[in-house]
Short mmCIF file of C-alpha atoms and ligand atoms in Angstrom, two decimals:
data_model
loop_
_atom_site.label_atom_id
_atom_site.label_comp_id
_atom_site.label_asym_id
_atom_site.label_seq_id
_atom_site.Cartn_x
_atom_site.Cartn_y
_atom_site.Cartn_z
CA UNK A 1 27.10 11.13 -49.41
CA UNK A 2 23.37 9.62 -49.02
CA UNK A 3 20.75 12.37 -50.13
CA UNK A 4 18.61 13.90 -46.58
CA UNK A 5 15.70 12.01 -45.83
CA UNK A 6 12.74 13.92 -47.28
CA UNK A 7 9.24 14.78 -46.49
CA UNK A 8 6.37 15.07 -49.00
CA UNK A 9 3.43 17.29 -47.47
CA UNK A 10 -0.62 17.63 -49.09
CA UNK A 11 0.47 19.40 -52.29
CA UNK A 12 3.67 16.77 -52.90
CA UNK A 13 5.97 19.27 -52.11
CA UNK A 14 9.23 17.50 -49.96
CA UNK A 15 10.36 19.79 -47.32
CA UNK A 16 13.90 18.40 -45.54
CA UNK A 17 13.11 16.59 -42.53
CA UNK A 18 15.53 18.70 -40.47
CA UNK A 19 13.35 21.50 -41.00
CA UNK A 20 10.18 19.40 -39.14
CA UNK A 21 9.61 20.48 -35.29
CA UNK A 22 11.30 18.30 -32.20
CA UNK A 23 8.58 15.98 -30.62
CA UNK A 24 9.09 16.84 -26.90
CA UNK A 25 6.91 14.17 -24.90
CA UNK A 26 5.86 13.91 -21.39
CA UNK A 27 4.18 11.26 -19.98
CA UNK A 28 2.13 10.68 -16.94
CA UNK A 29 2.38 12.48 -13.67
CA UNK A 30 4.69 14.76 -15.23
CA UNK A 31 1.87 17.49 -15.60
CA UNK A 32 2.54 17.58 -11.28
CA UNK A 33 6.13 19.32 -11.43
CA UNK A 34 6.77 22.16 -9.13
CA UNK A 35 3.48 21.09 -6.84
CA UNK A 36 4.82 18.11 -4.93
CA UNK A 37 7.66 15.88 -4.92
CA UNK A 38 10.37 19.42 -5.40
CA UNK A 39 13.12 17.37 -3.36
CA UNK A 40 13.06 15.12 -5.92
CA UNK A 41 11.85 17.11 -9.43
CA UNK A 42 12.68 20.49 -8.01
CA UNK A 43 10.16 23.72 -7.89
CA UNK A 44 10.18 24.10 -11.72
CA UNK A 45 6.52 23.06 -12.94
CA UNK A 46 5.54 21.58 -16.86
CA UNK A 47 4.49 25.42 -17.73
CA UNK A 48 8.55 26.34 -17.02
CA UNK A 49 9.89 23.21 -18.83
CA UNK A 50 7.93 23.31 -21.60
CA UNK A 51 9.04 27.31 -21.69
CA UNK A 52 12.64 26.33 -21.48
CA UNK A 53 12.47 23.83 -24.19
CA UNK A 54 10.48 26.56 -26.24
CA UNK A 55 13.28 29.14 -25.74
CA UNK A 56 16.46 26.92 -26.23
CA UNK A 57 14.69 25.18 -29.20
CA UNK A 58 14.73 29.09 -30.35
CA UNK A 59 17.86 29.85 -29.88
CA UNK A 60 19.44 26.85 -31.51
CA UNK A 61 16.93 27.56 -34.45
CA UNK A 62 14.92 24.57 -34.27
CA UNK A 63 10.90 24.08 -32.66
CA UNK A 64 9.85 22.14 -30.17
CA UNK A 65 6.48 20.25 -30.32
CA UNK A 66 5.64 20.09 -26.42
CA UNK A 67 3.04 17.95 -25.08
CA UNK A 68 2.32 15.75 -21.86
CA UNK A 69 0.15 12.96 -21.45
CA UNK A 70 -1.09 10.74 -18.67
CA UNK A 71 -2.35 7.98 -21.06
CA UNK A 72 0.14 5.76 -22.72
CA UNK A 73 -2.11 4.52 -25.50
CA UNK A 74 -2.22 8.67 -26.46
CA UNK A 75 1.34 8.65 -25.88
CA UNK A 76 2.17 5.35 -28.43
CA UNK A 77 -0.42 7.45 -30.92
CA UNK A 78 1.54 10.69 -31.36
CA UNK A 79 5.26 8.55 -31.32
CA UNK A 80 3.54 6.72 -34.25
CA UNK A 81 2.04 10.09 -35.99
CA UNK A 82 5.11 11.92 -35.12
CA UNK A 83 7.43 9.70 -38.23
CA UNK A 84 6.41 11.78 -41.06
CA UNK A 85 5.71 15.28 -39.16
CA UNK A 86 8.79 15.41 -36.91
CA UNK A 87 12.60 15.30 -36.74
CA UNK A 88 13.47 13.76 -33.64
CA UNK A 89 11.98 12.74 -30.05
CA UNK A 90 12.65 13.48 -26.64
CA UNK A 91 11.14 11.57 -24.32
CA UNK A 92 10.74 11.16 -20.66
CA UNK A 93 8.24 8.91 -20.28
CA UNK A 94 7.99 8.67 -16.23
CA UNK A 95 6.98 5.75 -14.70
CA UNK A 96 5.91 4.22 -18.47
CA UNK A 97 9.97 4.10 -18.73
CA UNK A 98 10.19 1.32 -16.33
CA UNK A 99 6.94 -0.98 -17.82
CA UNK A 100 6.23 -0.09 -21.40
CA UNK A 101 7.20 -2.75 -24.59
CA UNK A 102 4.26 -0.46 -26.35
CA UNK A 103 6.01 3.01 -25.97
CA UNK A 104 9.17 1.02 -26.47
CA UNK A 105 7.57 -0.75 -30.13
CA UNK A 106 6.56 2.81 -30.95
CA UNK A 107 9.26 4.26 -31.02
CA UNK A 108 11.79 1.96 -32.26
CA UNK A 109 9.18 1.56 -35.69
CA UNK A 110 9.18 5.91 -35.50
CA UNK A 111 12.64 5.58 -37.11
CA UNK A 112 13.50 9.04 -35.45
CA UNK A 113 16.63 9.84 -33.67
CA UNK A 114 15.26 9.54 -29.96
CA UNK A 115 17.01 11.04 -26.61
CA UNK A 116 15.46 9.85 -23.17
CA UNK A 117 15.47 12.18 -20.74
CA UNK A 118 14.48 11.18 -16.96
CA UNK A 119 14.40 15.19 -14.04
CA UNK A 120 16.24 12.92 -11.07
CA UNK A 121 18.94 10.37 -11.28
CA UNK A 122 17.00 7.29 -11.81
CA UNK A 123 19.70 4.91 -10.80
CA UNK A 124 20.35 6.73 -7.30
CA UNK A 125 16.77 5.72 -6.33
CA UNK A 126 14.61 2.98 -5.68
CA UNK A 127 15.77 -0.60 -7.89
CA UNK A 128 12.61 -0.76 -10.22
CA UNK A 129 13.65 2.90 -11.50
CA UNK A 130 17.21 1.65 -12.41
CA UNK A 131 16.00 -0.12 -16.12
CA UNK A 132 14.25 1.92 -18.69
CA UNK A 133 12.18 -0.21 -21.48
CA UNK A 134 12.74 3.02 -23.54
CA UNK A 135 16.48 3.23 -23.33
CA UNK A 136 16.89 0.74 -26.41
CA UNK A 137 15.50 3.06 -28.66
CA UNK A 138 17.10 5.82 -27.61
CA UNK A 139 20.64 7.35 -29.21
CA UNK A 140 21.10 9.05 -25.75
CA UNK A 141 20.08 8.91 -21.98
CA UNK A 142 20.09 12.02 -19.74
CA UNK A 143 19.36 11.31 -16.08
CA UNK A 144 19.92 13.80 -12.55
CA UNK A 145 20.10 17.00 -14.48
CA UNK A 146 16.85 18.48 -13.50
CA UNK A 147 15.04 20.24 -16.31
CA UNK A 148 17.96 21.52 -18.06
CA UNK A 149 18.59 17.82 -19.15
CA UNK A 150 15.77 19.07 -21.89
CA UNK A 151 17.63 21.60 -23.10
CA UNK A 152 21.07 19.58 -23.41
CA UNK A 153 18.89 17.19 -24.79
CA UNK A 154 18.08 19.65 -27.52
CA UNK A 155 21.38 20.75 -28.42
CA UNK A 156 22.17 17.62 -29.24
CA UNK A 157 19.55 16.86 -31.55
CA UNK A 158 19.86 20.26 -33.19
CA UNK A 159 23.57 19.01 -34.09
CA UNK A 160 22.32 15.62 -35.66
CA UNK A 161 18.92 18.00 -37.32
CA UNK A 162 21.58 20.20 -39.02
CA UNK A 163 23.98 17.67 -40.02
CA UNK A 164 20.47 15.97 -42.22
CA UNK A 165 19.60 19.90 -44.01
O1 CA2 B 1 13.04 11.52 -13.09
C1 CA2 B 1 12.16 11.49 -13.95
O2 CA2 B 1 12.03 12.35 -14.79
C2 CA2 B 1 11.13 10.36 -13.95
O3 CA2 B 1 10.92 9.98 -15.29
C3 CA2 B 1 9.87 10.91 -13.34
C4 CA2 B 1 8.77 9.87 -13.17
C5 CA2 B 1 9.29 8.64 -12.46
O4 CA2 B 1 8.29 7.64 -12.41
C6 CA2 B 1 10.53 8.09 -13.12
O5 CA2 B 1 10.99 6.97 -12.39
C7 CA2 B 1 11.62 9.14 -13.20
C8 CA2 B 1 7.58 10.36 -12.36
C9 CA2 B 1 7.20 11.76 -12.59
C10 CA2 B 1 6.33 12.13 -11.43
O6 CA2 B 1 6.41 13.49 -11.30
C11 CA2 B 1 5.87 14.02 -10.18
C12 CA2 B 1 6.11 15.35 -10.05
C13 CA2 B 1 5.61 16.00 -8.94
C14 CA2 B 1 4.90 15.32 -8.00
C15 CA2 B 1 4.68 13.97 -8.15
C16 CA2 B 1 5.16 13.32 -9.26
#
């Protein structure tokens, strides 16, 4: 069986990478949730989702890193800071899904286990929504579930996490 992939920190000691937090990213307009748009994203808003992924993260033992971002280039920075500080990423990059080879480049070099996760069902809507750039670096694709698509999300990267300790 291969040894876990480890992590050396500022003293040289290696801590196992399942023990690093989940990188759990936002991107732009995303920050809106719960003000407009609650046909589509419902009345939840990024304080309750990031609160949800905060909760279920503790429950299945594992941390999530939450943050949101309207700028992509900020967005490409942490996926590229995130390969020796994190375990895993999930992602729902809004509309950056449907246009970005740079978020896709990022995180295909992270060499993380990634899990896209898109609030409405992207293919029930308008055609430009239908392809994700992101989706080939991804292990998994969540899509309609509202915000609990986070928190599935999470369980299933706490199962591939624990199967590295
Ligand atoms: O369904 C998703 O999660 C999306 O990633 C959300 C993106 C959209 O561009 C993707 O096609 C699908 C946009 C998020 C915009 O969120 C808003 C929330 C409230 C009000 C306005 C926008």
């Amino acid at each position: 069986m291969p040894a876990p992939r480890q992590k050396s920190n500022k003293r040289g000691v290696s801590a196992p990478k399942g023990k690093l937090p989940v990188l759990v990213l936002n991107g732009p307009n995303l920050n809106m949730l719960g003000v407009r748009e609650t046909k589509i994203y419902g009345k939840a808003t990024l304080r309750d989702l990031d609160a949800l992924c905060r909760k279920t993260s503790a429950d299945l033992k594992i941390t999530a890193d939450c943050r949101q971002s309207n700028i992509e280039g900020e967005l490409v920075s942490w996926v590229q800071q995130s390969r020796k500080t994190h375990s895993g990423i999930i992602i729902n990059a809004g509309g950056y899904s449907h246009t970005s080879v740079a978020l896709l480049d990022a995180l295909l070099l992270s060499d993380l286990p990634v899990i896209e996760v898109h609030i409405s069902n992207i293919y029930g809507r308008e055609h430009f929504r239908h392809s994700s750039y992101i989706s080939k670096a991804a292990r998994g694709v969540i899509a309609g579930l509202g915000i609990e698509g986070y928190a599935f999300a999470l369980q299933a990267m706490a199962k591939w996490i624990s199967a590295r300790r």
